[in-house]
GROMACS .gro file of C-alpha atoms in nm:
model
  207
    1UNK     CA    1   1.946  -8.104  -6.923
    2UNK     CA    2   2.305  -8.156  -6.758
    3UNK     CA    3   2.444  -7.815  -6.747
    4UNK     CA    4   2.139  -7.662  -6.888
    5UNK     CA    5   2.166  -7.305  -6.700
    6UNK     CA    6   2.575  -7.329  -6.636
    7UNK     CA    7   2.716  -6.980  -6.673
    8UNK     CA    8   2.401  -6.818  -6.700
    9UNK     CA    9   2.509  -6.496  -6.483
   10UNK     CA   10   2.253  -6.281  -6.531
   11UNK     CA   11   1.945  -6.487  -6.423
   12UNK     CA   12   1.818  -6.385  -6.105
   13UNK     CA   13   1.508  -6.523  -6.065
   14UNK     CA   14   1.398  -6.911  -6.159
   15UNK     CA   15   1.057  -6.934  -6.053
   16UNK     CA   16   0.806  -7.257  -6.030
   17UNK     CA   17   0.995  -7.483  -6.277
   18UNK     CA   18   0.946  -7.835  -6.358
   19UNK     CA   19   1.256  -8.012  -6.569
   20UNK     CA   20   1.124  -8.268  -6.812
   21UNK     CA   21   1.244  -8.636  -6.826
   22UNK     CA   22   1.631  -8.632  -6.737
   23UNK     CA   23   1.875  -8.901  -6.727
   24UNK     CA   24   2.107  -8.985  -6.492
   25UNK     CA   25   2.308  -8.713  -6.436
   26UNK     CA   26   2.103  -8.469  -6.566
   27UNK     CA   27   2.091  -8.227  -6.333
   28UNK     CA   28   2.462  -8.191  -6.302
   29UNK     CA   29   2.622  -7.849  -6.243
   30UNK     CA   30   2.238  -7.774  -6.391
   31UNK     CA   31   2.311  -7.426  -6.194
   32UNK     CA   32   2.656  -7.358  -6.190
   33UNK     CA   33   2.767  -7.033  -6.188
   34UNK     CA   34   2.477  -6.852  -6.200
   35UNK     CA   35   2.630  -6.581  -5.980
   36UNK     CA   36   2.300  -6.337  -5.983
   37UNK     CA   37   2.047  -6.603  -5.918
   38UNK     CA   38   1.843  -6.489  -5.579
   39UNK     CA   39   1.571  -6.696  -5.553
   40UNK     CA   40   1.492  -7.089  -5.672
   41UNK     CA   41   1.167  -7.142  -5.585
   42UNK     CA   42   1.032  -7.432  -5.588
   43UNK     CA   43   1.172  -7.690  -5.826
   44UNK     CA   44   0.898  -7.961  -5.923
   45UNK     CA   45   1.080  -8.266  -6.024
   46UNK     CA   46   0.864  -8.577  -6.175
   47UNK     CA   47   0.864  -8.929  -6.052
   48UNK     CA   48   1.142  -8.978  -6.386
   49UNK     CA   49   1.386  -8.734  -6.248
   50UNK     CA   50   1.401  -8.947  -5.932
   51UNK     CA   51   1.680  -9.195  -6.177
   52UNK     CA   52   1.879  -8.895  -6.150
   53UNK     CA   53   2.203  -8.953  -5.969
   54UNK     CA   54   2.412  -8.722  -5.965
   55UNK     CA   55   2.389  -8.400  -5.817
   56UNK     CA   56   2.735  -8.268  -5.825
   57UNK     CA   57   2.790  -7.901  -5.862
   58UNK     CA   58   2.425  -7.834  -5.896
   59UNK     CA   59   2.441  -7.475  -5.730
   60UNK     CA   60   2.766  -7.447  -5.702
   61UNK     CA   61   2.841  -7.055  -5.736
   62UNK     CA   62   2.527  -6.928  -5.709
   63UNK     CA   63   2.685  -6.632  -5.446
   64UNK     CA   64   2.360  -6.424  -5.431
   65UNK     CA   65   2.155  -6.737  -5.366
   66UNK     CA   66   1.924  -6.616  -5.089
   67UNK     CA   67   1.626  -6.865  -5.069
   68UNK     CA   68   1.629  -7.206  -5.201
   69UNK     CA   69   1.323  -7.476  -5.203
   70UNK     CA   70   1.414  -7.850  -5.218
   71UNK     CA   71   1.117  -7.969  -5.052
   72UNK     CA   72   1.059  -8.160  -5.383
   73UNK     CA   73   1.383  -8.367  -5.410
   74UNK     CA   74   1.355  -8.744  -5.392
   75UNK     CA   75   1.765  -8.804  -5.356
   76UNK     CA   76   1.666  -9.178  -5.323
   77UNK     CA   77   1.957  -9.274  -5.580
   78UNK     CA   78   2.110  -8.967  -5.598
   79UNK     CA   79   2.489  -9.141  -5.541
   80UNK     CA   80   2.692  -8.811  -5.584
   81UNK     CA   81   2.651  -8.501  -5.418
   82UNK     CA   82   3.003  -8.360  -5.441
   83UNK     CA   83   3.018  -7.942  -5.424
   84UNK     CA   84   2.625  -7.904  -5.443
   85UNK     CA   85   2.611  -7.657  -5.301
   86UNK     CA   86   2.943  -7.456  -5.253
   87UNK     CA   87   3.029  -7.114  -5.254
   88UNK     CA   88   2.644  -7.038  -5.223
   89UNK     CA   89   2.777  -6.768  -5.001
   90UNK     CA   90   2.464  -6.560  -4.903
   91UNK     CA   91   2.263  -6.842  -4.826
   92UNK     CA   92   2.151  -6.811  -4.496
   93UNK     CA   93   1.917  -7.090  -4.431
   94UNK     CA   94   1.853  -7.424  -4.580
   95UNK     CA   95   1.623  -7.763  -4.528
   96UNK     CA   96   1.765  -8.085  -4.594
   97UNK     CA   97   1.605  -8.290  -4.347
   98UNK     CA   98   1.415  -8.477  -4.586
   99UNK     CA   99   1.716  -8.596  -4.795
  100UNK     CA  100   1.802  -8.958  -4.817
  101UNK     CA  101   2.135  -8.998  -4.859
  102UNK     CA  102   2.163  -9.384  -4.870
  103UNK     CA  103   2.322  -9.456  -5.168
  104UNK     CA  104   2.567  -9.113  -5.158
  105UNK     CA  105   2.912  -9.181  -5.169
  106UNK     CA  106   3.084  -8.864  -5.291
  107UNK     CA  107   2.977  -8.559  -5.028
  108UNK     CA  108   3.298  -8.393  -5.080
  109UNK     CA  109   3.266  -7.978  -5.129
  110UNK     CA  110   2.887  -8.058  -5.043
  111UNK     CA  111   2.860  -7.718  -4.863
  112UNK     CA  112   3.217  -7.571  -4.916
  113UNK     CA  113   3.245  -7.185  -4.859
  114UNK     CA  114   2.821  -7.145  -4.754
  115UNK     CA  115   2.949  -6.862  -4.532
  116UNK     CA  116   2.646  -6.713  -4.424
  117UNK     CA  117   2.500  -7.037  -4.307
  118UNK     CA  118   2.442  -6.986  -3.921
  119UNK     CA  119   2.323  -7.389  -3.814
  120UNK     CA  120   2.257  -7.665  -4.036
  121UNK     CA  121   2.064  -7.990  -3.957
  122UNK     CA  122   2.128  -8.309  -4.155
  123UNK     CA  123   1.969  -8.519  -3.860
  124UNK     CA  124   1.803  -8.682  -4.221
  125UNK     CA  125   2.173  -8.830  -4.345
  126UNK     CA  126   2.277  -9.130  -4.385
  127UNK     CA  127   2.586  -9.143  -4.486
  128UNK     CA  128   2.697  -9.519  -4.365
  129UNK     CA  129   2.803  -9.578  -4.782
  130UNK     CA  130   2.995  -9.245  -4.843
  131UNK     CA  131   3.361  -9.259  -4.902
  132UNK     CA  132   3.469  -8.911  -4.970
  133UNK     CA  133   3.416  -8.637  -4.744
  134UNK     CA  134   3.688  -8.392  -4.793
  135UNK     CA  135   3.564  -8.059  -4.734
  136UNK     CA  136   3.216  -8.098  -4.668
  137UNK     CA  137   3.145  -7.813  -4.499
  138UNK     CA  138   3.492  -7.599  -4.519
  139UNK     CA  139   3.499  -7.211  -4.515
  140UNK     CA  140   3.152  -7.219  -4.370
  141UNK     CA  141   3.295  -6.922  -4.120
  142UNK     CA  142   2.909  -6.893  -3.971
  143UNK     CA  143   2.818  -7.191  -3.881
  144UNK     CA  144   2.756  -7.279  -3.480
  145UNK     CA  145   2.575  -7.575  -3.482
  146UNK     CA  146   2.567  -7.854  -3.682
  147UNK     CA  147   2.301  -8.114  -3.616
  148UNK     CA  148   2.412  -8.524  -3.743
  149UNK     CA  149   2.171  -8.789  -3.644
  150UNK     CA  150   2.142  -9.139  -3.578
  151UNK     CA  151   2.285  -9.300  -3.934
  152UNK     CA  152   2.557  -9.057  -3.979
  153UNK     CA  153   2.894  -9.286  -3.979
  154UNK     CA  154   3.237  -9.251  -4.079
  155UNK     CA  155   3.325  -9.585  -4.113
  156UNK     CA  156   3.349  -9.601  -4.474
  157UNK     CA  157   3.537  -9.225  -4.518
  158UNK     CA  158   3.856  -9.253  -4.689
  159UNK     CA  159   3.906  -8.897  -4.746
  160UNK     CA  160   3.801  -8.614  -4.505
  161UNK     CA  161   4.066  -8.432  -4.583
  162UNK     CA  162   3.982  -8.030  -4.439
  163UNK     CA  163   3.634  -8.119  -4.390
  164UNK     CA  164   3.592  -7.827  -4.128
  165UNK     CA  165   3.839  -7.615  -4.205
  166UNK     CA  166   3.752  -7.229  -4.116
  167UNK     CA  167   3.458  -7.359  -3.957
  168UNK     CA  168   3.288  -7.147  -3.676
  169UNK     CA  169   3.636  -6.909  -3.742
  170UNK     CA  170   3.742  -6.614  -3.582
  171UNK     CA  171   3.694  -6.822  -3.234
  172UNK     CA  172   3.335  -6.864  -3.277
  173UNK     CA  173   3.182  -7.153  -3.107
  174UNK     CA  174   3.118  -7.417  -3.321
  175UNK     CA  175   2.921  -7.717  -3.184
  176UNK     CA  176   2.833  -8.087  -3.391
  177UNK     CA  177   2.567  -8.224  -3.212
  178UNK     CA  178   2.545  -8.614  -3.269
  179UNK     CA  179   2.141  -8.646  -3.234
  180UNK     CA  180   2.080  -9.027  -3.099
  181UNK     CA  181   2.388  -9.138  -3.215
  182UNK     CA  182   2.518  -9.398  -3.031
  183UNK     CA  183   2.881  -9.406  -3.205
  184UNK     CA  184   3.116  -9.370  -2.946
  185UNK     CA  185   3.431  -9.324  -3.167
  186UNK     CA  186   3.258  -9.068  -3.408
  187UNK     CA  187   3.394  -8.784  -3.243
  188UNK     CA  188   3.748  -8.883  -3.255
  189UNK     CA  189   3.651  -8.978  -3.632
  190UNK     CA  190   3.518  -8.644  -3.685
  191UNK     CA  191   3.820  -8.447  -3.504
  192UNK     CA  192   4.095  -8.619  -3.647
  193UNK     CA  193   4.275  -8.474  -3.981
  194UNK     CA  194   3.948  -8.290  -4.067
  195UNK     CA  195   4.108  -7.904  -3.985
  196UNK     CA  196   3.944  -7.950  -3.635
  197UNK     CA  197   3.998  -7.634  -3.411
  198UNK     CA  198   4.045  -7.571  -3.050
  199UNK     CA  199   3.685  -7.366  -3.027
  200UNK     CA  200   3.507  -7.656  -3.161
  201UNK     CA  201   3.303  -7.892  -2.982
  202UNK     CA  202   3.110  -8.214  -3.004
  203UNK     CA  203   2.799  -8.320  -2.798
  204UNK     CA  204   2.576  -8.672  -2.821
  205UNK     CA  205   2.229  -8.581  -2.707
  206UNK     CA  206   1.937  -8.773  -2.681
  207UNK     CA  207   1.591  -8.696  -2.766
   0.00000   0.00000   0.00000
């Protein structure tokens, strides 16, 4: 199934689909490209797919992406999740809250260039084994508020190269809000050599 609707640019609609047994990185730029694709309802995936671990460039350059369900993903062993998402420039809301993120250790691109994405909340990540977050969630020019929660840790980042570049831009206030998170050094980690601007801001906050 890897690639199985790449470059398909004039589907616009994927309704209730369910992929049949995949391997491991089967759903792999599964989506990319499909630049007239509005709506990806819901997306049954079968206790097989849950062996599937790579997710990279899934719906990368779906532009017109307006709604998109994942309520169905078990990212259990997903380990790559590298430009999932990018460029999916319309999309104005999205639920990830119920992601685990355990065993990622590519987020690079993850949500590169989602430009009409307002506030985001991975409160859900852990990200205590990922290594590469360089431009995770550049050119997202929308975004206030970004929520990170108690497991999300830099400590094993190599890269993060740009990772909020244009974020919040045009002086907009841009606010990470570190949700229970008892890291004291994670907002220097997050500030430094990521394309942190004056405007933005970062805030631990206990509920």
């Amino acid at each position: 199934c890897m690639g199985m609707f790449n470059g398909c640019e004039s589907l616009t609609k994927l309704g209730t689909w369910q992929p049949a047994t995949v391997g491991k990185s089967a759903l792999q730029a599964m989506f990319n490209g499909c630049i007239s694709l509005i709506d990806a309802s819901p997306i049954h995936l079968t206790p097989e797919v849950v062996d599937t671990m790579s997710y990279y460039q899934m719906f990368s350059g779906c532009s017109a992406l307006q709604g998109l369900d994942l309520s169905s993903f078990n990212t259990e062993n997903v380990t790559d999740m590298s430009y999932m998402l990018a460029s999916c420039q319309s999309l104005s809301a999205l639920d990830v809250t119920h992601f685990d993120t355990q065993n990622v250790t590519n987020m690079s691109g993850m949500f590169d260039n989602c430009e009409a994405l307002e506030s985001l909340d991975i409160t859900s990540f852990d990200t205590r084994s990922v290594e590469n977050m360089q431009r995770m969630f550049s050119m997202c020019t929308n975004l206030t508020s970004l929520r990170i929660g108690k497991n999300f840790s830099m400590s094993n980042v190599t890269d993060k190269w740009d990772m909020f570049a244009e974020c919040g831009s045009n002086e907009r206030s841009f606010y990470v809000y570190a949700v229970n998170n008892d890291d004291w050094e994670l907002e220097f980690a997050l500030s430094d050599g990521t394309g942190w601007d004056w405007y933005m801001q970062f805030e631990q906050i206990w509920e």
